[in-house]
XYZ file of C-alpha atoms in Angstrom:
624
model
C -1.658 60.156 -35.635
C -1.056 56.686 -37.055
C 0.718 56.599 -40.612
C -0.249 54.521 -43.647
C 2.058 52.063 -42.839
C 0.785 51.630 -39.469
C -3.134 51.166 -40.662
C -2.859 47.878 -41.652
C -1.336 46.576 -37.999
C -4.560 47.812 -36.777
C -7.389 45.803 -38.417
C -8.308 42.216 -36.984
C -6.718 39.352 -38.869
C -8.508 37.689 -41.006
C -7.159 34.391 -40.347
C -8.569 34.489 -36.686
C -11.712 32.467 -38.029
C -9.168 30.237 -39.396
C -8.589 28.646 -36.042
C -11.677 27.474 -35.694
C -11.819 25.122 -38.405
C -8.073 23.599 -37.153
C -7.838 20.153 -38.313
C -7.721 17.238 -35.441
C -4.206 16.600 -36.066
C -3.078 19.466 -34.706
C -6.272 19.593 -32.282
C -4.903 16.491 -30.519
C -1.136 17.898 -30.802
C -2.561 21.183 -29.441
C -0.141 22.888 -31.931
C -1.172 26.028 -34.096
C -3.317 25.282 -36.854
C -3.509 27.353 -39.888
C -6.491 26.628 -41.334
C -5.317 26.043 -45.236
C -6.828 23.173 -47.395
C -6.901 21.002 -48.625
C -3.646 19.931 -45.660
C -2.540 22.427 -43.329
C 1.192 23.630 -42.744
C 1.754 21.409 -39.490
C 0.211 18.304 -41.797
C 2.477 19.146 -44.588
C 5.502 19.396 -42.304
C 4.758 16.310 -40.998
C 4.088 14.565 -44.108
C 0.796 14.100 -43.495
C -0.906 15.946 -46.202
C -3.013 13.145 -47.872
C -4.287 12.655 -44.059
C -5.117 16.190 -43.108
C -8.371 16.384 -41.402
C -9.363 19.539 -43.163
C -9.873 17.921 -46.887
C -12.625 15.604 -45.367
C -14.481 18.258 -43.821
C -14.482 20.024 -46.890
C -16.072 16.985 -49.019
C -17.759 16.125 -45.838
C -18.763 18.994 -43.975
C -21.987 16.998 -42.518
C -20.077 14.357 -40.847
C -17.913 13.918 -38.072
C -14.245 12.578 -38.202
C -14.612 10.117 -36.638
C -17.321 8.571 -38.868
C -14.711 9.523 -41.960
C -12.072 7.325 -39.754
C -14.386 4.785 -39.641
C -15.260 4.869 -44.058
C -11.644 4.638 -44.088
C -11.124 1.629 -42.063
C -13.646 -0.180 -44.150
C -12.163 0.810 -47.199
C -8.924 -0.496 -46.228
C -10.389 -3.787 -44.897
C -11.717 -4.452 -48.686
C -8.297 -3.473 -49.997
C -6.233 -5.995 -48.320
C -8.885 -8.378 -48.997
C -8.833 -7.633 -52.423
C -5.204 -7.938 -52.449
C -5.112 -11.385 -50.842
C -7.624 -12.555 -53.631
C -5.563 -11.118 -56.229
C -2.495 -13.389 -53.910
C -4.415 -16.729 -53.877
C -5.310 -16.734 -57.969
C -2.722 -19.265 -60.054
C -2.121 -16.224 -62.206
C 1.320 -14.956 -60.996
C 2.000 -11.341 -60.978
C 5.034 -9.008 -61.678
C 7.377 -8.745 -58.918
C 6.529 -4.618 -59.144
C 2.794 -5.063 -59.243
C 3.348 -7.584 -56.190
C 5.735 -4.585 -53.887
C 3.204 -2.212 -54.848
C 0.220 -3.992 -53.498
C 2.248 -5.064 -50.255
C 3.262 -1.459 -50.286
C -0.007 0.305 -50.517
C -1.653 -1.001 -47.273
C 1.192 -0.525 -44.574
C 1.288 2.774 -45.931
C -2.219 3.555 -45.531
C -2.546 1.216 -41.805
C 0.331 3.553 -40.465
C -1.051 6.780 -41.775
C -4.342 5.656 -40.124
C -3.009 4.602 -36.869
C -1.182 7.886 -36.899
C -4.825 9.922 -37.044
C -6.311 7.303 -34.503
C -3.642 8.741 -32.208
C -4.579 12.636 -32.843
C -8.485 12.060 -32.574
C -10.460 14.507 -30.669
C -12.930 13.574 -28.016
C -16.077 13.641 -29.875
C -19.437 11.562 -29.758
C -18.703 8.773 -32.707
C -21.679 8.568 -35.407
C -20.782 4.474 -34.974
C -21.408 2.494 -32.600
C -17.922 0.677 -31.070
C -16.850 -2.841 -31.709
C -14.611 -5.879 -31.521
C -13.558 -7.919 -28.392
C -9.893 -5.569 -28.009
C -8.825 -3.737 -25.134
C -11.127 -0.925 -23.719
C -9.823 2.021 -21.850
C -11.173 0.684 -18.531
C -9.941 -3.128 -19.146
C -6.503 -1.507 -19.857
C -6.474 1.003 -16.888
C -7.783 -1.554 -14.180
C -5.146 -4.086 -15.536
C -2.330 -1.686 -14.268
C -3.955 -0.035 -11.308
C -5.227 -3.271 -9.880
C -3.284 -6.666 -9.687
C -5.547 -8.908 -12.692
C -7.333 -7.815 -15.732
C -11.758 -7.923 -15.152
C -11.771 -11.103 -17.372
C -15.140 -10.675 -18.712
C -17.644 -7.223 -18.553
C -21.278 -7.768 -18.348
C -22.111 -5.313 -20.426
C -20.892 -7.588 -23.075
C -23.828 -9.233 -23.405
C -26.547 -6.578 -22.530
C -26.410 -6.826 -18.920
C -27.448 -10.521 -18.377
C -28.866 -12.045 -15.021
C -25.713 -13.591 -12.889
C -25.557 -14.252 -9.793
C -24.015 -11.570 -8.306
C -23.346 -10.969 -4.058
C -25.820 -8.430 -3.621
C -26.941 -8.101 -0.355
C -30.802 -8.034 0.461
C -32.747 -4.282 0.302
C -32.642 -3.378 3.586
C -29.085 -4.220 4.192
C -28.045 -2.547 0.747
C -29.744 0.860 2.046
C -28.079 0.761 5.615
C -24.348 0.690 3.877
C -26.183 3.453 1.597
C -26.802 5.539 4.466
C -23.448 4.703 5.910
C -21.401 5.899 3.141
C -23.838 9.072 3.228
C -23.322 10.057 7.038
C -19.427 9.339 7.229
C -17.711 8.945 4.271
C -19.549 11.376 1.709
C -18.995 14.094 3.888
C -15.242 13.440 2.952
C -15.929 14.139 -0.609
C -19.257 15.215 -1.656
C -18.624 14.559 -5.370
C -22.096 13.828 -6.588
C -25.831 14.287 -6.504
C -26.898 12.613 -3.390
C -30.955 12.646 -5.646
C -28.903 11.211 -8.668
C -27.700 8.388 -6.258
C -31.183 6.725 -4.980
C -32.461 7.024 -8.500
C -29.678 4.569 -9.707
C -30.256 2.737 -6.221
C -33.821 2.441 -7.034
C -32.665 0.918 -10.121
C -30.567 -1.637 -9.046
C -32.391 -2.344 -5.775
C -36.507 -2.098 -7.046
C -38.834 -1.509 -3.879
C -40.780 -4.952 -4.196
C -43.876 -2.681 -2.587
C -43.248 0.957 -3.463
C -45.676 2.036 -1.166
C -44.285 0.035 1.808
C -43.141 1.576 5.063
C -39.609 1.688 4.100
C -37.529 3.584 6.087
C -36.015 5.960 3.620
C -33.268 8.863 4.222
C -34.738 12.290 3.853
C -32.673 13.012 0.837
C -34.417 10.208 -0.767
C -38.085 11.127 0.023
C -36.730 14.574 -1.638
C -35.889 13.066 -4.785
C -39.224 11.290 -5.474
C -40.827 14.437 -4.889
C -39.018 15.824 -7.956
C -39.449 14.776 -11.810
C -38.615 11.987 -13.493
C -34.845 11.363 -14.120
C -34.124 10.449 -17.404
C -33.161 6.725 -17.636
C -29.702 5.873 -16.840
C -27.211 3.178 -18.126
C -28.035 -0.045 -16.115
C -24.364 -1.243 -16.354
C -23.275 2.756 -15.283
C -26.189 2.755 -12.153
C -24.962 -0.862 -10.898
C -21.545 0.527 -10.941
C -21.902 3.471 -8.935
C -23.796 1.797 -6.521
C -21.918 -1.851 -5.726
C -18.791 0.598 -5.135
C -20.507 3.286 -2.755
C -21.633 -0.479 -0.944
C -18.419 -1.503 -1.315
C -16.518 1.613 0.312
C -18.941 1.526 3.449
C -18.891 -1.951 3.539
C -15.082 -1.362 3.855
C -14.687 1.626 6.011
C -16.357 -0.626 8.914
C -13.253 -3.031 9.167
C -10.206 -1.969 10.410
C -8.420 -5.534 8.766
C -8.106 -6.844 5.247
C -8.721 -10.308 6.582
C -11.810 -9.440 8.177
C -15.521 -10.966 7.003
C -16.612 -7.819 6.323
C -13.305 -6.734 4.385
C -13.894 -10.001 2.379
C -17.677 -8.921 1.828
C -16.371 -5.786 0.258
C -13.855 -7.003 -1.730
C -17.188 -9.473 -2.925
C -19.056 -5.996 -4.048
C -16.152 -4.632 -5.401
C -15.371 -7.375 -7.825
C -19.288 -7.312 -8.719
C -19.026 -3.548 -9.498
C -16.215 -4.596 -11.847
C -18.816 -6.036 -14.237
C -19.619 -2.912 -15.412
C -16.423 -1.356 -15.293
C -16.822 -0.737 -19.408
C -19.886 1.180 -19.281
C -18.461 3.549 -16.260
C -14.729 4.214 -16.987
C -15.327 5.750 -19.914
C -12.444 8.763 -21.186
C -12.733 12.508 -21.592
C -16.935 11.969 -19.835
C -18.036 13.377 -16.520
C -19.459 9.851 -16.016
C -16.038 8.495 -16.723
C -14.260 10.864 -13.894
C -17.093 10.336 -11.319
C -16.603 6.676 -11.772
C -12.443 7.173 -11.590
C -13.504 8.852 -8.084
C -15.382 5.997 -6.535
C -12.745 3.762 -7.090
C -9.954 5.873 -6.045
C -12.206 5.902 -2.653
C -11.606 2.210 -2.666
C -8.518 2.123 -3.306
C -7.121 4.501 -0.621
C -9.390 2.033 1.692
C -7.231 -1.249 0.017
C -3.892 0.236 -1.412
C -3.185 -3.739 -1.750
C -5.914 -3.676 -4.434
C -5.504 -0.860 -6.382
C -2.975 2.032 -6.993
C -4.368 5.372 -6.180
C -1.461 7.312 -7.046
C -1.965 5.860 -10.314
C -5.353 6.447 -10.789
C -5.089 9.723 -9.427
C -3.076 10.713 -11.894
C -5.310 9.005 -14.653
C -8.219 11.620 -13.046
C -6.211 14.389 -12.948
C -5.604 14.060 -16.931
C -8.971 13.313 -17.964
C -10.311 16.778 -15.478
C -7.429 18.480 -17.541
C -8.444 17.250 -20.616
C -12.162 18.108 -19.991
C -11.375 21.554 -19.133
C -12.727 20.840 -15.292
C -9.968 22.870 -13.809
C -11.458 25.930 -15.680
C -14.900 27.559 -15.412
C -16.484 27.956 -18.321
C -16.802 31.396 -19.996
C -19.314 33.421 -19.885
C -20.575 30.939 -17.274
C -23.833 30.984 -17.648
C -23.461 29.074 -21.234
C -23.555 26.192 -18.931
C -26.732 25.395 -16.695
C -26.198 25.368 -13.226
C -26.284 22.143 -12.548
C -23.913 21.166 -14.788
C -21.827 24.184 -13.554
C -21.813 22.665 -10.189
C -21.348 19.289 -11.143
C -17.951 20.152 -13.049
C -16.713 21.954 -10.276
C -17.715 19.208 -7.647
C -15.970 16.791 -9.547
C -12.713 19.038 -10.124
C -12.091 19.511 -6.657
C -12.730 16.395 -5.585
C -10.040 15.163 -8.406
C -7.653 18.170 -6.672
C -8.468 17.207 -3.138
C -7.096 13.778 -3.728
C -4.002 14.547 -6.172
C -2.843 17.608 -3.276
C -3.292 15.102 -0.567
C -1.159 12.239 -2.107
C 1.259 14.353 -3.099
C 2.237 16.270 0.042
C 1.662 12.648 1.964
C 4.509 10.971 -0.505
C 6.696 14.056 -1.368
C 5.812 14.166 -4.679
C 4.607 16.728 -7.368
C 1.389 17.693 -8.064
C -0.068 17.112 -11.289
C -1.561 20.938 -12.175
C 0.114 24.306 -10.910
C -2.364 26.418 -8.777
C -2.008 29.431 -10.642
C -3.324 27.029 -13.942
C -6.578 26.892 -12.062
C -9.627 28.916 -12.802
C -12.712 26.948 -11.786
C -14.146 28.593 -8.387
C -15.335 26.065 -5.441
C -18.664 24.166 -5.877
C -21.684 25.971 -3.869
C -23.473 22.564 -2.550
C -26.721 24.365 -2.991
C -27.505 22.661 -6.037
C -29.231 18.613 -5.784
C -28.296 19.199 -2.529
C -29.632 18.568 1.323
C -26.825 19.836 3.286
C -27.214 22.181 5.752
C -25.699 25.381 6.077
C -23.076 24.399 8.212
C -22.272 21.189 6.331
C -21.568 23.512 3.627
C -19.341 25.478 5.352
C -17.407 22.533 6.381
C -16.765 21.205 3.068
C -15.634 24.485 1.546
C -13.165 25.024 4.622
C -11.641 21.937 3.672
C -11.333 23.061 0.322
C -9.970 26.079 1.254
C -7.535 24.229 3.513
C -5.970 21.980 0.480
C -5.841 25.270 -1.376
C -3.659 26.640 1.226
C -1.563 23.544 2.031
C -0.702 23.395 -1.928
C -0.033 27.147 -1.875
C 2.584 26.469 0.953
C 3.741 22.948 -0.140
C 4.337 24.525 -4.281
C 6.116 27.506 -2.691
C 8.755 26.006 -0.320
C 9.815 23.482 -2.448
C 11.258 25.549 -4.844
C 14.952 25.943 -5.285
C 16.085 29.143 -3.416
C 16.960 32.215 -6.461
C 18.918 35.172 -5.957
C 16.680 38.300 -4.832
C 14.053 36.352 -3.807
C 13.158 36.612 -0.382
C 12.219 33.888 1.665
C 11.657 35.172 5.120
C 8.811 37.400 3.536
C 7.169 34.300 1.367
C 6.752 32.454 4.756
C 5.457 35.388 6.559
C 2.984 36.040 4.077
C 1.973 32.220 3.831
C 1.667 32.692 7.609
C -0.943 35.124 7.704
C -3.068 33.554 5.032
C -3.370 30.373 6.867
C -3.693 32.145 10.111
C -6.338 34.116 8.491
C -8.046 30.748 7.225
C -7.777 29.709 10.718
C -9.666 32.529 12.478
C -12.687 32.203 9.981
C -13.245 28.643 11.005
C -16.321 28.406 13.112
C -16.378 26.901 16.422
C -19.146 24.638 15.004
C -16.830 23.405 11.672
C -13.552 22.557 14.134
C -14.136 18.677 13.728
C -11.117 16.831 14.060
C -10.964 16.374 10.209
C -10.727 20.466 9.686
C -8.200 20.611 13.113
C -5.950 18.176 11.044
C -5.685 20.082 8.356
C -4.151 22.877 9.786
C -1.712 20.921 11.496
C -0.538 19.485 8.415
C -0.719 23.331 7.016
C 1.614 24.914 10.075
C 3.618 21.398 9.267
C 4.383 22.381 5.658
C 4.900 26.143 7.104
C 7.664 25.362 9.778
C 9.673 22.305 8.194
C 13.048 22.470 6.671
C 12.371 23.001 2.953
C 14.055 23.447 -0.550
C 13.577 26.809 -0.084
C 14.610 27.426 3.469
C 16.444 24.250 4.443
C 17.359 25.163 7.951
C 15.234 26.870 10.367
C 15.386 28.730 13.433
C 14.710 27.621 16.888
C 11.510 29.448 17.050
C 9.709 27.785 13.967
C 11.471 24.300 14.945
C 8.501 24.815 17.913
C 6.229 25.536 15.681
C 6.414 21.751 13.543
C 7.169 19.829 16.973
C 3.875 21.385 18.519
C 2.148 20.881 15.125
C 3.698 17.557 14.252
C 2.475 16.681 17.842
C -1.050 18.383 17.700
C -1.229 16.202 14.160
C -0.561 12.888 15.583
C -2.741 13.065 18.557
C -5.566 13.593 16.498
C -4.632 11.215 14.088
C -4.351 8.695 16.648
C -8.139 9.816 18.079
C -9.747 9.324 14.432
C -7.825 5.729 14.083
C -9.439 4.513 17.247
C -12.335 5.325 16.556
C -12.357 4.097 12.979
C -12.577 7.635 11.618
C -9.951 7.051 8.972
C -11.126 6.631 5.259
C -7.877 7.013 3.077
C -5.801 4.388 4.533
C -2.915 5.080 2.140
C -2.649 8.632 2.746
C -3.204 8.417 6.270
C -0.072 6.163 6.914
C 2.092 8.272 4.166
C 1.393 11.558 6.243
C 1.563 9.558 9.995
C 5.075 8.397 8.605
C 6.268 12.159 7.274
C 5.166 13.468 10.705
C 6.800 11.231 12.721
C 10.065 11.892 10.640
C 9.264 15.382 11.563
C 8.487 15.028 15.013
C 12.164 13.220 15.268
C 13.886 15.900 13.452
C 12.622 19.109 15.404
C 13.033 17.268 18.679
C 16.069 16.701 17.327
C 16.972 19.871 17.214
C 15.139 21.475 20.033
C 17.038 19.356 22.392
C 20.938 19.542 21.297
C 19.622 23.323 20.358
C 22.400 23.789 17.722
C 20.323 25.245 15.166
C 21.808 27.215 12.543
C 20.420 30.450 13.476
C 19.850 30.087 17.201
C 22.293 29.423 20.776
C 21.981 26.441 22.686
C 20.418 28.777 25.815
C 17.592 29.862 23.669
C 16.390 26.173 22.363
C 12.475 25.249 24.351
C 12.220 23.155 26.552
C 11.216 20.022 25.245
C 10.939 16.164 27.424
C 11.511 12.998 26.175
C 8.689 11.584 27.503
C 6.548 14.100 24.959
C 8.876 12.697 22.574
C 7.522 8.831 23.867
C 3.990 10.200 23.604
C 4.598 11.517 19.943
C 6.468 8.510 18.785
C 3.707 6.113 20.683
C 1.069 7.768 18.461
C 2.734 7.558 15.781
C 3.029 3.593 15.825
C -0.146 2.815 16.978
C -1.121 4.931 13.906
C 0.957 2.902 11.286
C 0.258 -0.836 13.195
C -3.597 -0.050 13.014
C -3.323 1.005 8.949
C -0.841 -1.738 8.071
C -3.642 -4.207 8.785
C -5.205 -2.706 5.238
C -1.916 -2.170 3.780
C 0.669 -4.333 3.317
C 3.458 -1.418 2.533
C 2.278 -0.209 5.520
C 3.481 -3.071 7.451
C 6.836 -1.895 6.374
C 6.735 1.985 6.916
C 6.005 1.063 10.787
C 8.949 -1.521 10.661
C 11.108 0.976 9.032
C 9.772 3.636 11.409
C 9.922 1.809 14.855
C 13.785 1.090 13.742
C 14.693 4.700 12.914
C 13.651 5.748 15.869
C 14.951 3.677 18.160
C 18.145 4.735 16.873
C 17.402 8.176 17.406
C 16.531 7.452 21.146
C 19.519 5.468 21.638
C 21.062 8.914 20.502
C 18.974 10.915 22.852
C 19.601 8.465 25.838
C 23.497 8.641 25.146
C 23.550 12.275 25.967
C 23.615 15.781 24.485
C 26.422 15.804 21.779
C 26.901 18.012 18.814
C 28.876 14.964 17.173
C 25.485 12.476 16.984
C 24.305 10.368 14.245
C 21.177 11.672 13.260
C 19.680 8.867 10.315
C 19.547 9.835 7.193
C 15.814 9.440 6.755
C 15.800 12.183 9.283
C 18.355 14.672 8.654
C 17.051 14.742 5.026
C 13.074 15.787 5.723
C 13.925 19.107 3.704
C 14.082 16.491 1.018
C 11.878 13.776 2.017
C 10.232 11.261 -0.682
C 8.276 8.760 0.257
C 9.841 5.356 0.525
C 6.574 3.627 -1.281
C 7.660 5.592 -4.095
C 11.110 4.989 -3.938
C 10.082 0.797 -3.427
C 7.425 1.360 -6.341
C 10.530 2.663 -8.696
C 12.378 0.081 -7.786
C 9.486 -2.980 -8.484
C 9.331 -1.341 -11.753
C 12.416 -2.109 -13.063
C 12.110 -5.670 -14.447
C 8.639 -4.856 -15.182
C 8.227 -3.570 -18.843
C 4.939 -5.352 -19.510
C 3.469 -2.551 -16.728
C 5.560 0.019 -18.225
C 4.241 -0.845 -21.849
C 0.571 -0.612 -20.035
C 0.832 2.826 -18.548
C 2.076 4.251 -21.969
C -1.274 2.519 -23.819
C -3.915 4.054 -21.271
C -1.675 7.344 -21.037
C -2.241 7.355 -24.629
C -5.845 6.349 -24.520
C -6.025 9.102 -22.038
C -5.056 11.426 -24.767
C -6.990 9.987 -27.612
């Protein structure tokens, strides 16, 4: 039975609704707010009472903050310009009256600037202004290699002369990008996209014999979209003409590679009324052009922009369903998650590619896997395909989060890989005959690849699982090589980070396979391995890189730097078995491999502050 004193642990805080009203300071700080006016505790113990949030809700409870922000801007304008009148009158003031007034407005800028920086993502009451820096200006300038000089937007969308192709030719690369590379990532509304084509391409005879994809005809048949953004539609649709246009050239000196870079830089008129922060519309558009940009690394960063995607999901609340979730309509429901995963899909692939972290922990993620049932004319077994993909990256991050963590005292790492092991063996034996295209096959080579290879966590291996990554590195490569030949590859950059990392990998278990002095196995017991599957491998592997470096020019170097490690590890082969051989560095250390873009990347940073000074502004404009 609960005493007296115990009662009044039992009945619900009142200062539960307090959170609710938390001020946009500590909003945009995500600290604990408590709710007190007129300036909350975090405010006051930041010195930031007279700015609290909470007193202008109270005397303004019918406006938003931002709009307040705004009042205050305009107030300070006509302070300082009342102070420089008071400056340019013959009268002479005290020197006290005179650091007053140069006092007051610094004060009251910084204070300002300092709730700028916490302001929530909310729909302004105002409309924006000025000629400054936008969030996409800012972001392109350090992703890409030049600042958009002008936005034609600017001006209400005027009539330039822009390299639009004709119709007819616009709706072939439309169907193009549809029937290869969409498949890839089926981010958005396939009905959403021929109502923006429509708009930037008008049918000069709507009731001509056009030939139209089916998925078109379907959308007509439904009600009228609402109007979209003209600068938003021409966008979205120069880029998806863009990315075909690029997909078809295996060479960044090509016609057509010129062509695309042509539709690309006409997209980038309208980059300020797409790349908009903390909007669906604004991650959708980040999308599209980290599609082009894994096409032409040369043009823009994708790691970079991946990253900038990443936040904005995060910051959105993409990587978590919405509860209950039918607060949400459907659509919308599926939209966020299409989008998430998408974001995920690209961030998991990068990283495991260049060795580097991934921007979200798994076990942080709560939104479930799109349906494709919604705005949507795939077939069953289309569907199928794109959630084993899905389910594939899921895995490969499991694996790839898991081994790469320092090994800890009691923790048992024979039984983490066996249990790994079975999941993605399980994955394996629910993939229909019909879904085992060569982009599903390659995923699980790359997942058996992260399984088997020396590893924080296990950083030798035995003789048995060295197999396992040379048949996988092998089984990888091969089709690799098939999809490059037949200009099947759409992520150039990741394609030649993870053709590099195999190849180190195929080195490294042939490696040990033939001298057979692994650490937990007898030179009698090490598989019989040739080194003319070793020429086969290695073959693949550079016609992989040569054939990508023509998009790439880092990639140029990652097949120099590849065809020269290993020759050296041939030379070592060719020599004879010893247990005294070189084995290069870049190869003995896979268990801590890091891509050597990155590594160059670093290193071009280092006289470059300007860049540095750029990726703090839209990492802060990110957060705004």
């Amino acid at each position: 039975m609960a005493t007296e004193a115990e009662a009044p642990r039992r009945r619900p805080p009142l200062r539960i609704s307090q959170v609710l009203s938390a001020c946009s300071f500590c909003k945009g700080r995500k600290l604990k707010c408590d709710g007190v006016t007129p300036a909350c505790g975090s405010c006051l113990r930041f010195g930031r009472s007279a700015t609290c949030s909470l007193s202008a809700r109270a005397s303004h409870a019918n406006r938003d903050y931002p709009t307040h922000l705004q009042q205050r801007i305009e107030r300070l304008q006509s302070q300082v310009a009342r102070i420089r009148a008071q400056d340019a009158q013959p009268e002479v003031a005290t020197q006290a009256q005179s650091q007053a007034a140069d006092a007051t407005p610094e004060s009251s800028v910084d204070a300002l600037v300092a709730d700028i920086a916490a302001l929530p993502a909310l729909t302004s009451s105002y409309p924006l202004t000025g000629d400054g820096s936008t969030f996409s200006t800012v972001l392109l300038g350090v992703a890409g290699q030049t600042v958009p000089a002008r936005d034609a937007q600017d001006n209400g969308i005027p009539a330039v002369e822009l390299p639009l192709p004709e119709r007819d030719a616009a709706l072939k690369l439309a169907k193009h990008y549809l029937a290869r590379v969409y498949p890839r990532l089926p981010f958005f509304s396939i009905q959403g996209f021929w109502v923006q084509f429509d708009q930037v391409f008008p049918a000069e005879e709507p009731a001509a014999a056009t030939e139209l994809p089916p998925s078109a005809s379907l959308g007509r048949l439904r009600a009228a979209a609402p109007p979209v953004d003209i600068g938003y539609s021409r966008f979205t649709v120069l880029l998806v003409l863009a990315i075909s246009s690029s997909s078809l050239s295996q060479s960044a000196d090509s016609i057509v590679s010129r062509q695309a870079q042509r539709l690309f830089d006409a997209a980038l008129e309208y980059h300020k009324a797409a790349i908009l922060p903390h909007t669906i519309v604004g991650v959708q558009s980040l999308l599209f052009l980290i599609q082009y940009a894994t096409l032409n690394p040369s043009v823009l960063d994708a790691w970079y922009l991946i990253g900038v995607g990443m936040r904005n999901c995060i910051d959105l609340g993409l990587h978590q369903d919405p509860r209950p979730t039918d607060s949400i309509s459907s659509s919308l429901l599926e939209t966020r998650r299409r989008l998430w995963w998408s974001m995920y899909s690209f961030d998991r692939s990068m990283s495991i590619g260049c060795g580097r972290p991934t921007e979200i922990a798994d076990p942080m993620i709560k939104a479930e896997l799109p349906c494709f049932r919604i705005e949507s004319a795939a077939t069953e077994e289309d569907v199928q395909g794109y959630l084993q993909r899905y389910r594939a990256l899921q895995l490969q991050s499991r694996i790839y989060e898991a081994l790469n963590k320092p090994p800890k005292a009691g923790v048992d790492a024979s039984a983490i890989v066996s249990d790994l092991r079975f999941e993605l063996q399980s994955w394996q034996s629910h993939n229909p005959q019909e879904h085992s295209q060569l982009p599903v096959e390659t995923e699980w080579h790359m997942g058996m690849m992260l399984l088997h290879r020396p590893c924080r966590l296990v950083p030798e291996r035995t003789l048995a699982e060295y197999r396992h990554l040379w048949d996988a590195a092998v089984g990888f490569v091969t089709l690799y090589r098939q999809l490059v030949d037949s200009n099947g590859i759409f992520y150039v950059q990741i394609a030649c980070e993870k053709a590099y990392w195999t190849g180190l990998a195929i080195l490294h278990s042939f490696w040990k396979l033939y001298h057979g002095h692994s650490g937990s196995g007898r030179h009698d017991e090490a598989p019989a391995v040739r080194q003319v599957d070793l020429w086969k491998a290695l073959q693949h592997v550079m016609a992989i890189l040569r054939v990508l470096s023509e998009r790439w020019d880092k990639g140029r170097l990652l097949a120099q730097r590849f065809e020269a490690v290993s020759e050296r590890v041939m030379e070592s082969v060719e020599r004879g078995r010893s247990e005294h051989a070189a084995l290069p560095d870049e190869v003995a250390q896979l268990s801590r491999y890091v891509s050597l873009t990155s590594i160059w990347a670093a290193e071009d940073g280092v006289n470059h502050q300007q860049d540095v000074e750029l990726r703090e502004m839209v990492a802060t404009m990110a957060n705004c």
